[in-house]
mmCIF file of C-alpha atoms in Angstrom:
data_model
loop_
_atom_site.group_PDB
_atom_site.id
_atom_site.type_symbol
_atom_site.label_atom_id
_atom_site.label_comp_id
_atom_site.label_asym_id
_atom_site.label_seq_id
_atom_site.Cartn_x
_atom_site.Cartn_y
_atom_site.Cartn_z
ATOM 1 C CA UNK A 30 -63.137 5.733 4.718
ATOM 2 C CA UNK A 31 -61.071 8.268 6.599
ATOM 3 C CA UNK A 32 -59.406 5.454 8.553
ATOM 4 C CA UNK A 33 -58.686 3.552 5.327
ATOM 5 C CA UNK A 34 -57.162 6.635 3.731
ATOM 6 C CA UNK A 35 -55.143 7.323 6.854
ATOM 7 C CA UNK A 36 -53.917 3.721 6.891
ATOM 8 C CA UNK A 37 -52.957 3.923 3.213
ATOM 9 C CA UNK A 38 -51.095 7.161 3.807
ATOM 10 C CA UNK A 39 -49.201 5.575 6.694
ATOM 11 C CA UNK A 40 -48.367 2.489 4.637
ATOM 12 C CA UNK A 41 -47.249 4.627 1.729
ATOM 13 C CA UNK A 42 -44.931 6.587 3.967
ATOM 14 C CA UNK A 43 -43.481 3.392 5.426
ATOM 15 C CA UNK A 44 -42.878 2.112 1.908
ATOM 16 C CA UNK A 45 -41.213 5.389 0.951
ATOM 17 C CA UNK A 46 -39.058 5.246 4.078
ATOM 18 C CA UNK A 47 -37.961 1.706 3.250
ATOM 19 C CA UNK A 48 -37.127 2.634 -0.359
ATOM 20 C CA UNK A 49 -35.250 5.716 0.806
ATOM 21 C CA UNK A 50 -33.265 3.696 3.339
ATOM 22 C CA UNK A 51 -32.471 0.986 0.797
ATOM 23 C CA UNK A 52 -31.337 3.516 -1.824
ATOM 24 C CA UNK A 53 -29.216 5.236 0.813
ATOM 25 C CA UNK A 54 -27.460 2.004 1.790
ATOM 26 C CA UNK A 55 -26.824 1.149 -1.880
ATOM 27 C CA UNK A 56 -24.584 4.228 -2.087
ATOM 28 C CA UNK A 57 -22.409 3.424 0.928
ATOM 29 C CA UNK A 58 -20.009 1.043 -0.810
ATOM 30 C CA UNK A 59 -20.156 1.589 -4.567
ATOM 31 C CA UNK A 60 -18.046 4.784 -4.755
ATOM 32 C CA UNK A 61 -15.223 2.961 -2.956
ATOM 33 C CA UNK A 62 -15.389 -0.034 -5.282
ATOM 34 C CA UNK A 63 -15.729 1.951 -8.516
ATOM 35 C CA UNK A 64 -12.058 2.821 -8.880
ATOM 36 C CA UNK A 65 -10.712 -0.727 -8.442
ATOM 37 C CA UNK A 66 -11.754 -2.154 -11.860
ATOM 38 C CA UNK A 67 -10.014 0.753 -13.632
ATOM 39 C CA UNK A 68 -7.049 1.157 -11.280
ATOM 40 C CA UNK A 69 -4.511 0.339 -14.010
ATOM 41 C CA UNK A 70 -5.929 3.052 -16.277
ATOM 42 C CA UNK A 71 -5.982 5.518 -13.383
ATOM 43 C CA UNK A 72 -2.404 4.653 -12.456
ATOM 44 C CA UNK A 73 -1.176 5.061 -16.032
ATOM 45 C CA UNK A 74 -3.084 8.290 -16.655
ATOM 46 C CA UNK A 75 -2.021 9.939 -13.396
ATOM 47 C CA UNK A 76 1.544 8.604 -13.553
ATOM 48 C CA UNK A 77 1.572 6.895 -10.143
ATOM 49 C CA UNK A 78 2.915 3.546 -8.915
ATOM 50 C CA UNK A 79 1.055 0.673 -7.218
ATOM 51 C CA UNK A 80 1.662 1.888 -3.666
ATOM 52 C CA UNK A 81 0.492 5.411 -4.510
ATOM 53 C CA UNK A 82 -2.563 4.034 -6.286
ATOM 54 C CA UNK A 83 -3.367 2.210 -3.065
ATOM 55 C CA UNK A 84 -3.750 5.610 -1.392
ATOM 56 C CA UNK A 85 -6.862 6.239 -3.494
ATOM 57 C CA UNK A 86 -8.525 3.303 -1.760
ATOM 58 C CA UNK A 87 -6.875 3.884 1.630
ATOM 59 C CA UNK A 88 -7.784 7.565 2.027
ATOM 60 C CA UNK A 89 -11.559 7.051 2.392
ATOM 61 C CA UNK A 90 -10.947 4.396 5.028
ATOM 62 C CA UNK A 91 -8.726 6.833 6.952
ATOM 63 C CA UNK A 92 -11.583 9.318 6.782
ATOM 64 C CA UNK A 93 -13.901 6.675 8.244
ATOM 65 C CA UNK A 94 -11.572 6.515 11.231
ATOM 66 C CA UNK A 95 -10.393 10.054 11.898
ATOM 67 C CA UNK A 96 -13.622 11.811 10.937
ATOM 68 C CA UNK A 97 -15.891 9.510 12.971
ATOM 69 C CA UNK A 98 -15.976 11.827 16.037
ATOM 70 C CA UNK A 99 -16.873 14.781 13.803
ATOM 71 C CA UNK A 100 -19.586 12.729 12.086
ATOM 72 C CA UNK A 101 -21.043 11.707 15.454
ATOM 73 C CA UNK A 102 -21.104 15.355 16.575
ATOM 74 C CA UNK A 103 -22.800 16.477 13.346
ATOM 75 C CA UNK A 104 -25.488 13.842 13.753
ATOM 76 C CA UNK A 105 -26.073 14.781 17.383
ATOM 77 C CA UNK A 106 -26.321 18.448 16.390
ATOM 78 C CA UNK A 107 -28.304 18.309 13.148
ATOM 79 C CA UNK A 108 -30.125 14.979 13.207
ATOM 80 C CA UNK A 109 -30.557 11.935 11.022
ATOM 81 C CA UNK A 110 -32.235 13.440 7.947
ATOM 82 C CA UNK A 111 -29.624 16.190 7.581
ATOM 83 C CA UNK A 112 -26.916 13.560 7.987
ATOM 84 C CA UNK A 113 -28.456 11.527 5.171
ATOM 85 C CA UNK A 114 -28.490 14.507 2.807
ATOM 86 C CA UNK A 115 -24.921 15.467 3.726
ATOM 87 C CA UNK A 116 -23.851 11.909 2.931
ATOM 88 C CA UNK A 117 -25.574 11.752 -0.448
ATOM 89 C CA UNK A 118 -24.522 15.261 -1.475
ATOM 90 C CA UNK A 119 -20.919 14.534 -0.529
ATOM 91 C CA UNK A 120 -20.942 11.279 -2.485
ATOM 92 C CA UNK A 121 -22.312 12.936 -5.612
ATOM 93 C CA UNK A 122 -19.882 15.851 -5.488
ATOM 94 C CA UNK A 123 -16.913 13.663 -4.555
ATOM 95 C CA UNK A 124 -17.572 11.238 -7.414
ATOM 96 C CA UNK A 125 -17.453 14.092 -9.915
ATOM 97 C CA UNK A 126 -14.434 15.851 -8.386
ATOM 98 C CA UNK A 127 -12.441 12.599 -8.216
ATOM 99 C CA UNK A 128 -12.813 12.218 -11.986
ATOM 100 C CA UNK A 129 -11.289 15.618 -12.771
ATOM 101 C CA UNK A 130 -7.693 16.054 -13.925
ATOM 102 C CA UNK A 131 -4.706 15.569 -11.623
ATOM 103 C CA UNK A 132 -3.742 13.316 -8.732
ATOM 104 C CA UNK A 133 -4.274 16.078 -6.159
ATOM 105 C CA UNK A 134 -7.825 16.676 -7.368
ATOM 106 C CA UNK A 135 -8.460 12.925 -7.355
ATOM 107 C CA UNK A 136 -7.317 12.829 -3.734
ATOM 108 C CA UNK A 137 -9.636 15.721 -2.839
ATOM 109 C CA UNK A 138 -12.630 13.988 -4.403
ATOM 110 C CA UNK A 139 -11.680 10.727 -2.727
ATOM 111 C CA UNK A 140 -11.457 12.471 0.661
ATOM 112 C CA UNK A 141 -14.900 14.004 0.142
ATOM 113 C CA UNK A 142 -16.314 10.553 -0.611
ATOM 114 C CA UNK A 143 -14.644 9.217 2.516
ATOM 115 C CA UNK A 144 -16.080 11.986 4.707
ATOM 116 C CA UNK A 145 -19.561 11.448 3.270
ATOM 117 C CA UNK A 146 -19.524 7.695 3.879
ATOM 118 C CA UNK A 147 -18.206 8.296 7.408
ATOM 119 C CA UNK A 148 -21.452 10.078 8.215
ATOM 120 C CA UNK A 149 -23.466 7.504 6.272
ATOM 121 C CA UNK A 150 -22.003 4.501 8.085
ATOM 122 C CA UNK A 151 -23.158 5.906 11.421
ATOM 123 C CA UNK A 152 -26.500 7.286 10.297
ATOM 124 C CA UNK A 153 -27.567 3.976 8.705
ATOM 125 C CA UNK A 154 -27.508 2.215 12.077
ATOM 126 C CA UNK A 155 -29.248 5.190 13.681
ATOM 127 C CA UNK A 156 -32.090 4.859 11.163
ATOM 128 C CA UNK A 157 -32.449 1.152 11.962
ATOM 129 C CA UNK A 158 -32.345 1.888 15.695
ATOM 130 C CA UNK A 159 -34.985 4.611 15.368
ATOM 131 C CA UNK A 160 -37.415 3.204 12.802
ATOM 132 C CA UNK A 161 -36.848 -0.572 12.812
ATOM 133 C CA UNK A 162 -35.659 -1.443 16.306
ATOM 134 C CA UNK A 163 -37.881 -4.512 16.667
ATOM 135 C CA UNK A 164 -36.687 -5.770 13.267
ATOM 136 C CA UNK A 165 -33.082 -4.693 13.628
ATOM 137 C CA UNK A 166 -31.568 -8.032 12.575
ATOM 138 C CA UNK A 167 -33.554 -8.271 9.350
ATOM 139 C CA UNK A 168 -33.020 -4.579 8.571
ATOM 140 C CA UNK A 169 -29.301 -4.920 9.246
ATOM 141 C CA UNK A 170 -29.289 -7.769 6.724
ATOM 142 C CA UNK A 171 -31.093 -5.528 4.221
ATOM 143 C CA UNK A 172 -28.606 -2.726 4.925
ATOM 144 C CA UNK A 173 -25.647 -4.999 4.179
ATOM 145 C CA UNK A 174 -27.493 -6.501 1.188
ATOM 146 C CA UNK A 175 -27.971 -3.020 -0.284
ATOM 147 C CA UNK A 176 -24.321 -2.108 0.273
ATOM 148 C CA UNK A 177 -23.213 -5.292 -1.472
ATOM 149 C CA UNK A 178 -25.644 -4.605 -4.301
ATOM 150 C CA UNK A 179 -24.142 -1.165 -4.848
ATOM 151 C CA UNK A 180 -20.630 -2.567 -4.711
ATOM 152 C CA UNK A 181 -21.573 -5.337 -7.150
ATOM 153 C CA UNK A 182 -22.968 -2.841 -9.651
ATOM 154 C CA UNK A 183 -19.854 -0.682 -9.527
ATOM 155 C CA UNK A 184 -17.525 -3.675 -9.813
ATOM 156 C CA UNK A 185 -19.465 -5.082 -12.774
ATOM 157 C CA UNK A 186 -20.171 -1.974 -14.836
ATOM 158 C CA UNK A 187 -17.337 0.491 -14.217
ATOM 159 C CA UNK A 188 -14.878 -1.238 -16.557
ATOM 160 C CA UNK A 189 -17.352 -1.609 -19.481
ATOM 161 C CA UNK A 190 -18.325 2.051 -19.135
ATOM 162 C CA UNK A 191 -14.630 2.972 -19.092
ATOM 163 C CA UNK A 192 -14.031 1.087 -22.338
ATOM 164 C CA UNK A 193 -16.699 3.206 -24.016
ATOM 165 C CA UNK A 194 -16.323 6.585 -22.309
ATOM 166 C CA UNK A 195 -13.022 6.502 -20.398
ATOM 167 C CA UNK A 196 -12.277 5.916 -16.736
ATOM 168 C CA UNK A 197 -13.190 9.458 -15.663
ATOM 169 C CA UNK A 198 -16.782 9.168 -16.881
ATOM 170 C CA UNK A 199 -16.928 5.618 -15.545
ATOM 171 C CA UNK A 200 -16.288 6.706 -11.947
ATOM 172 C CA UNK A 201 -18.178 10.011 -12.150
ATOM 173 C CA UNK A 202 -21.392 8.351 -13.318
ATOM 174 C CA UNK A 203 -21.891 6.857 -9.848
ATOM 175 C CA UNK A 204 -22.940 10.297 -8.623
ATOM 176 C CA UNK A 205 -26.352 9.598 -10.188
ATOM 177 C CA UNK A 206 -27.534 6.951 -7.670
ATOM 178 C CA UNK A 207 -26.668 9.333 -4.829
ATOM 179 C CA UNK A 208 -28.723 12.118 -6.413
ATOM 180 C CA UNK A 209 -31.686 9.783 -6.943
ATOM 181 C CA UNK A 210 -31.557 8.692 -3.313
ATOM 182 C CA UNK A 211 -31.375 12.316 -2.173
ATOM 183 C CA UNK A 212 -34.558 13.019 -4.145
ATOM 184 C CA UNK A 213 -36.327 10.210 -2.266
ATOM 185 C CA UNK A 214 -35.245 11.589 1.096
ATOM 186 C CA UNK A 215 -36.355 15.097 0.165
ATOM 187 C CA UNK A 216 -39.765 13.684 -0.750
ATOM 188 C CA UNK A 217 -39.860 11.851 2.574
ATOM 189 C CA UNK A 218 -39.107 15.036 4.527
ATOM 190 C CA UNK A 219 -42.275 16.640 3.182
ATOM 191 C CA UNK A 220 -44.375 14.004 4.934
ATOM 192 C CA UNK A 221 -45.087 13.993 8.671
ATOM 193 C CA UNK A 222 -42.559 11.996 10.656
ATOM 194 C CA UNK A 223 -43.285 8.588 12.120
ATOM 195 C CA UNK A 224 -43.281 8.378 15.904
ATOM 196 C CA UNK A 225 -39.898 7.403 17.252
ATOM 197 C CA UNK A 226 -39.589 3.934 18.754
ATOM 198 C CA UNK A 227 -39.482 4.558 22.513
ATOM 199 C CA UNK A 228 -37.099 1.641 23.024
ATOM 200 C CA UNK A 229 -34.637 2.957 20.468
ATOM 201 C CA UNK A 230 -34.877 6.486 21.817
ATOM 202 C CA UNK A 231 -34.309 5.666 25.453
ATOM 203 C CA UNK A 232 -31.797 7.804 27.147
ATOM 204 C CA UNK A 233 -28.103 7.502 27.675
ATOM 205 C CA UNK A 234 -25.834 4.587 28.497
ATOM 206 C CA UNK A 235 -26.342 3.105 31.945
ATOM 207 C CA UNK A 236 -22.779 4.036 32.815
ATOM 208 C CA UNK A 237 -21.133 7.444 32.711
ATOM 209 C CA UNK A 238 -17.894 5.749 31.671
ATOM 210 C CA UNK A 239 -16.655 7.167 28.351
ATOM 211 C CA UNK A 240 -16.870 4.790 25.410
ATOM 212 C CA UNK A 241 -13.105 4.653 24.993
ATOM 213 C CA UNK A 242 -12.734 3.367 28.563
ATOM 214 C CA UNK A 243 -15.144 0.464 28.053
ATOM 215 C CA UNK A 244 -13.700 -2.898 26.999
ATOM 216 C CA UNK A 245 -16.614 -3.960 24.809
ATOM 217 C CA UNK A 246 -16.322 -1.162 22.214
ATOM 218 C CA UNK A 247 -12.585 -1.860 21.925
ATOM 219 C CA UNK A 248 -13.165 -5.557 21.274
ATOM 220 C CA UNK A 249 -15.875 -4.827 18.709
ATOM 221 C CA UNK A 250 -13.645 -2.200 17.111
ATOM 222 C CA UNK A 251 -10.710 -4.603 16.775
ATOM 223 C CA UNK A 252 -12.915 -7.346 15.346
ATOM 224 C CA UNK A 253 -14.461 -4.851 12.954
ATOM 225 C CA UNK A 254 -11.036 -3.528 11.975
ATOM 226 C CA UNK A 255 -9.776 -6.992 11.060
ATOM 227 C CA UNK A 256 -12.952 -7.705 9.091
ATOM 228 C CA UNK A 257 -12.921 -4.448 7.127
ATOM 229 C CA UNK A 258 -9.175 -4.650 6.504
ATOM 230 C CA UNK A 259 -9.668 -7.984 4.746
ATOM 231 C CA UNK A 260 -12.686 -6.712 2.844
ATOM 232 C CA UNK A 261 -11.083 -3.490 1.599
ATOM 233 C CA UNK A 262 -7.853 -5.272 0.775
ATOM 234 C CA UNK A 263 -9.691 -7.634 -1.550
ATOM 235 C CA UNK A 264 -12.012 -4.911 -2.841
ATOM 236 C CA UNK A 265 -8.995 -2.847 -3.886
ATOM 237 C CA UNK A 266 -6.795 -5.547 -5.394
ATOM 238 C CA UNK A 267 -8.979 -8.505 -6.395
ATOM 239 C CA UNK A 268 -9.399 -7.351 -10.034
ATOM 240 C CA UNK A 269 -5.621 -6.966 -10.322
ATOM 241 C CA UNK A 270 -5.050 -10.405 -8.757
ATOM 242 C CA UNK A 271 -7.495 -12.061 -11.155
ATOM 243 C CA UNK A 272 -5.753 -10.365 -14.052
ATOM 244 C CA UNK A 273 -2.393 -11.730 -12.894
ATOM 245 C CA UNK A 274 -3.396 -15.208 -11.693
ATOM 246 C CA UNK A 275 -6.125 -16.009 -14.210
ATOM 247 C CA UNK A 276 -4.898 -13.889 -17.141
ATOM 248 C CA UNK A 277 -8.251 -12.089 -17.300
ATOM 249 C CA UNK A 278 -8.883 -8.896 -19.221
ATOM 250 C CA UNK A 279 -9.731 -5.764 -17.269
ATOM 251 C CA UNK A 280 -13.422 -6.147 -18.093
ATOM 252 C CA UNK A 281 -13.507 -9.875 -17.274
ATOM 253 C CA UNK A 282 -11.686 -9.279 -13.987
ATOM 254 C CA UNK A 283 -14.204 -6.563 -13.132
ATOM 255 C CA UNK A 284 -17.107 -8.933 -13.777
ATOM 256 C CA UNK A 285 -15.418 -11.693 -11.791
ATOM 257 C CA UNK A 286 -14.674 -9.354 -8.898
ATOM 258 C CA UNK A 287 -18.317 -8.306 -8.905
ATOM 259 C CA UNK A 288 -19.090 -11.895 -7.867
ATOM 260 C CA UNK A 289 -17.324 -11.080 -4.610
ATOM 261 C CA UNK A 290 -19.970 -8.406 -4.042
ATOM 262 C CA UNK A 291 -22.837 -10.577 -5.322
ATOM 263 C CA UNK A 292 -21.900 -13.450 -3.027
ATOM 264 C CA UNK A 293 -21.867 -10.990 -0.153
ATOM 265 C CA UNK A 294 -25.620 -10.793 -0.623
ATOM 266 C CA UNK A 295 -25.893 -14.412 0.517
ATOM 267 C CA UNK A 296 -23.778 -13.740 3.577
ATOM 268 C CA UNK A 297 -25.790 -10.672 4.541
ATOM 269 C CA UNK A 298 -28.911 -12.845 4.868
ATOM 270 C CA UNK A 299 -27.366 -16.218 5.700
ATOM 271 C CA UNK A 300 -25.584 -15.065 8.841
ATOM 272 C CA UNK A 301 -28.649 -13.326 10.389
ATOM 273 C CA UNK A 302 -30.605 -16.553 9.813
ATOM 274 C CA UNK A 303 -27.828 -18.449 11.585
ATOM 275 C CA UNK A 304 -27.960 -15.902 14.421
ATOM 276 C CA UNK A 305 -31.633 -16.670 15.082
ATOM 277 C CA UNK A 306 -31.511 -20.458 14.531
ATOM 278 C CA UNK A 307 -32.325 -22.635 17.515
ATOM 279 C CA UNK A 308 -29.574 -24.761 18.971
ATOM 280 C CA UNK A 309 -26.795 -22.772 17.297
ATOM 281 C CA UNK A 310 -24.023 -21.395 19.479
ATOM 282 C CA UNK A 311 -23.999 -17.617 19.751
ATOM 283 C CA UNK A 312 -20.373 -17.717 18.613
ATOM 284 C CA UNK A 313 -21.121 -19.711 15.444
ATOM 285 C CA UNK A 314 -22.044 -16.789 13.135
ATOM 286 C CA UNK A 315 -18.872 -14.867 13.981
ATOM 287 C CA UNK A 316 -16.624 -17.926 13.748
ATOM 288 C CA UNK A 317 -18.136 -18.956 10.420
ATOM 289 C CA UNK A 318 -17.237 -15.516 9.074
ATOM 290 C CA UNK A 319 -13.679 -15.692 10.445
ATOM 291 C CA UNK A 320 -13.141 -19.167 8.995
ATOM 292 C CA UNK A 321 -14.417 -18.088 5.594
ATOM 293 C CA UNK A 322 -12.052 -15.092 5.638
ATOM 294 C CA UNK A 323 -9.171 -17.430 6.486
ATOM 295 C CA UNK A 324 -10.015 -19.819 3.655
ATOM 296 C CA UNK A 325 -10.185 -17.168 0.922
ATOM 297 C CA UNK A 326 -6.570 -15.847 0.875
ATOM 298 C CA UNK A 327 -5.052 -19.252 1.642
ATOM 299 C CA UNK A 328 -7.114 -20.845 -1.115
ATOM 300 C CA UNK A 329 -6.142 -18.173 -3.635
ATOM 301 C CA UNK A 330 -2.473 -18.762 -2.838
ATOM 302 C CA UNK A 331 -2.583 -22.570 -2.948
ATOM 303 C CA UNK A 332 -5.071 -23.132 -5.782
ATOM 304 C CA UNK A 333 -5.653 -19.930 -7.761
ATOM 305 C CA UNK A 334 -7.377 -21.897 -10.547
ATOM 306 C CA UNK A 335 -10.277 -22.433 -8.120
ATOM 307 C CA UNK A 336 -10.705 -18.702 -7.589
ATOM 308 C CA UNK A 337 -14.487 -18.918 -7.947
ATOM 309 C CA UNK A 338 -14.726 -21.300 -4.976
ATOM 310 C CA UNK A 339 -12.613 -18.999 -2.821
ATOM 311 C CA UNK A 340 -14.789 -16.051 -3.798
ATOM 312 C CA UNK A 341 -17.792 -17.959 -2.441
ATOM 313 C CA UNK A 342 -16.102 -18.092 0.972
ATOM 314 C CA UNK A 343 -15.077 -14.444 0.767
ATOM 315 C CA UNK A 344 -18.509 -13.279 -0.308
ATOM 316 C CA UNK A 345 -20.132 -15.079 2.612
ATOM 317 C CA UNK A 346 -17.642 -13.520 5.025
ATOM 318 C CA UNK A 347 -18.050 -10.061 3.518
ATOM 319 C CA UNK A 348 -21.802 -9.790 3.932
ATOM 320 C CA UNK A 349 -21.988 -11.874 7.078
ATOM 321 C CA UNK A 350 -19.241 -10.047 8.948
ATOM 322 C CA UNK A 351 -20.855 -6.643 8.605
ATOM 323 C CA UNK A 352 -24.190 -8.106 9.723
ATOM 324 C CA UNK A 353 -22.635 -9.675 12.839
ATOM 325 C CA UNK A 354 -20.822 -6.506 13.914
ATOM 326 C CA UNK A 355 -23.666 -4.081 13.191
ATOM 327 C CA UNK A 356 -26.188 -6.276 15.011
ATOM 328 C CA UNK A 357 -23.847 -6.668 17.990
ATOM 329 C CA UNK A 358 -23.521 -2.882 18.287
ATOM 330 C CA UNK A 359 -27.277 -2.311 18.303
ATOM 331 C CA UNK A 360 -27.966 -5.146 20.736
ATOM 332 C CA UNK A 361 -25.401 -3.846 23.226
ATOM 333 C CA UNK A 362 -26.257 -0.140 22.866
ATOM 334 C CA UNK A 363 -28.707 1.409 25.324
ATOM 335 C CA UNK A 364 -30.636 3.993 23.338
ATOM 336 C CA UNK A 365 -29.901 6.061 20.268
ATOM 337 C CA UNK A 366 -27.196 8.170 21.890
ATOM 338 C CA UNK A 367 -25.230 5.131 23.033
ATOM 339 C CA UNK A 368 -25.691 3.584 19.596
ATOM 340 C CA UNK A 369 -24.265 6.697 17.945
ATOM 341 C CA UNK A 370 -21.299 6.848 20.318
ATOM 342 C CA UNK A 371 -20.404 3.158 20.078
ATOM 343 C CA UNK A 372 -20.833 3.148 16.302
ATOM 344 C CA UNK A 373 -18.559 6.173 15.935
ATOM 345 C CA UNK A 374 -15.942 4.644 18.235
ATOM 346 C CA UNK A 375 -16.017 1.238 16.550
ATOM 347 C CA UNK A 376 -15.790 2.929 13.164
ATOM 348 C CA UNK A 377 -12.871 5.071 14.340
ATOM 349 C CA UNK A 378 -10.886 2.118 15.689
ATOM 350 C CA UNK A 379 -11.899 -0.364 13.026
ATOM 351 C CA UNK A 380 -11.299 1.729 9.962
ATOM 352 C CA UNK A 381 -7.953 2.956 11.267
ATOM 353 C CA UNK A 382 -6.858 -0.684 11.189
ATOM 354 C CA UNK A 383 -8.542 -1.285 7.842
ATOM 355 C CA UNK A 384 -6.898 1.746 6.266
ATOM 356 C CA UNK A 385 -3.501 0.082 6.076
ATOM 357 C CA UNK A 386 -4.730 -2.940 4.149
ATOM 358 C CA UNK A 387 -4.838 -1.697 0.509
ATOM 359 C CA UNK A 388 -1.499 0.079 0.915
ATOM 360 C CA UNK A 389 0.131 -2.940 2.590
ATOM 361 C CA UNK A 390 -1.048 -5.176 -0.243
ATOM 362 C CA UNK A 391 0.142 -2.677 -2.848
ATOM 363 C CA UNK A 392 3.531 -2.312 -1.154
ATOM 364 C CA UNK A 393 3.923 -6.085 -0.742
ATOM 365 C CA UNK A 394 3.122 -6.609 -4.409
ATOM 366 C CA UNK A 395 5.496 -3.877 -5.515
ATOM 367 C CA UNK A 396 8.437 -5.097 -3.405
ATOM 368 C CA UNK A 397 8.030 -8.865 -3.789
ATOM 369 C CA UNK A 398 6.390 -9.124 -7.182
ATOM 370 C CA UNK A 399 3.890 -11.716 -5.901
ATOM 371 C CA UNK A 400 0.817 -11.989 -3.699
ATOM 372 C CA UNK A 401 2.103 -14.298 -0.941
ATOM 373 C CA UNK A 402 3.041 -11.791 1.766
ATOM 374 C CA UNK A 403 -0.057 -9.686 1.246
ATOM 375 C CA UNK A 404 -2.463 -12.619 1.377
ATOM 376 C CA UNK A 405 -0.792 -14.084 4.474
ATOM 377 C CA UNK A 406 -1.330 -10.689 6.092
ATOM 378 C CA UNK A 407 -5.051 -11.011 5.336
ATOM 379 C CA UNK A 408 -5.138 -14.556 6.749
ATOM 380 C CA UNK A 409 -3.606 -13.293 10.001
ATOM 381 C CA UNK A 410 -6.334 -10.678 10.229
ATOM 382 C CA UNK A 411 -8.948 -13.448 10.007
ATOM 383 C CA UNK A 412 -7.514 -15.029 13.165
ATOM 384 C CA UNK A 413 -7.596 -11.644 14.940
ATOM 385 C CA UNK A 414 -11.213 -11.198 13.867
ATOM 386 C CA UNK A 415 -12.121 -14.521 15.478
ATOM 387 C CA UNK A 416 -10.341 -13.852 18.760
ATOM 388 C CA UNK A 417 -11.651 -10.335 19.342
ATOM 389 C CA UNK A 418 -15.126 -11.171 18.090
ATOM 390 C CA UNK A 419 -15.530 -14.149 20.415
ATOM 391 C CA UNK A 420 -14.306 -12.054 23.350
ATOM 392 C CA UNK A 421 -16.813 -9.292 22.512
ATOM 393 C CA UNK A 422 -19.760 -11.683 22.240
ATOM 394 C CA UNK A 423 -18.813 -13.429 25.491
ATOM 395 C CA UNK A 424 -18.544 -10.171 27.416
ATOM 396 C CA UNK A 425 -21.635 -8.975 29.262
#
């Protein structure tokens, strides 16, 4: 009986850990997406133009880049669980502050959200490396699935909430999922910790060469930067594009844009399956993502009436691209410390590239009055993603 009870207790803790991890990952994308469906209302209320509005989506991505070394240091100093709670607390507070009056306050709240997700992006892979190393591909898929789920919910429901309660309440309400996840993690901390996977916790990198002097992290960072630049460009401006090209209402465009997040769920699981399929080239998952990213902007330019088809390609690329990059990092890292360092470096390089995307699209739209230049920019990034990704996978 004692063994049965002990087994049940262990299973219950594993279930709680999984639920806590899933709820944590759900919060890592939604706060970024929430402002896009109501960007016109935000712009009008705060008295800002398109390019300035793009800063509200660019600033968190800049935080992902410039704050990555600080986030890596905090995690090395205080550990995974503290990093999780810092992430969730920052997301909850930032969501509320961003909804307060004034553009400066909105920027402050947005920066806080960006800093919180910077820590969260690194700590999520550290959790997988520590607790799910032998199932890292499937757990990476679940991680990306949860992020897409959170983004889908924010894209779908922010505009309807705004119609009832205003845009400020609509973006502040997303503090609640972060608080609920924090409660799960606090409950988990009261239970004895699972033993750390000895493979995941093995020491330092085999080389004393700093990460920034190694070619592989640079290649992964550039591939990741191209991928995230396309994703955040569409995440920021897709509702506006659908309103212009398909004459959709704000609410309808928000629902349609949520399909971009929903379809990412398929990519987050489809690509890992492709990665483990027999007889499939190791380059195929990455190249399928790059091709899908290339098709989406070109398709939207040439045949905007088929926007749903192009969103299928984009959704696949969105979920699949994150899965490819995150899995590649963990498979090339030697131990938790190397994982943390490479993840922070890749995030720093990648998100610095990605940060320009929403602003470039906003500026291109403002100066040209159409979407051609901005979408061709995204198509070029898809080619860069393919080249750097193939080089990273080929490198030993």
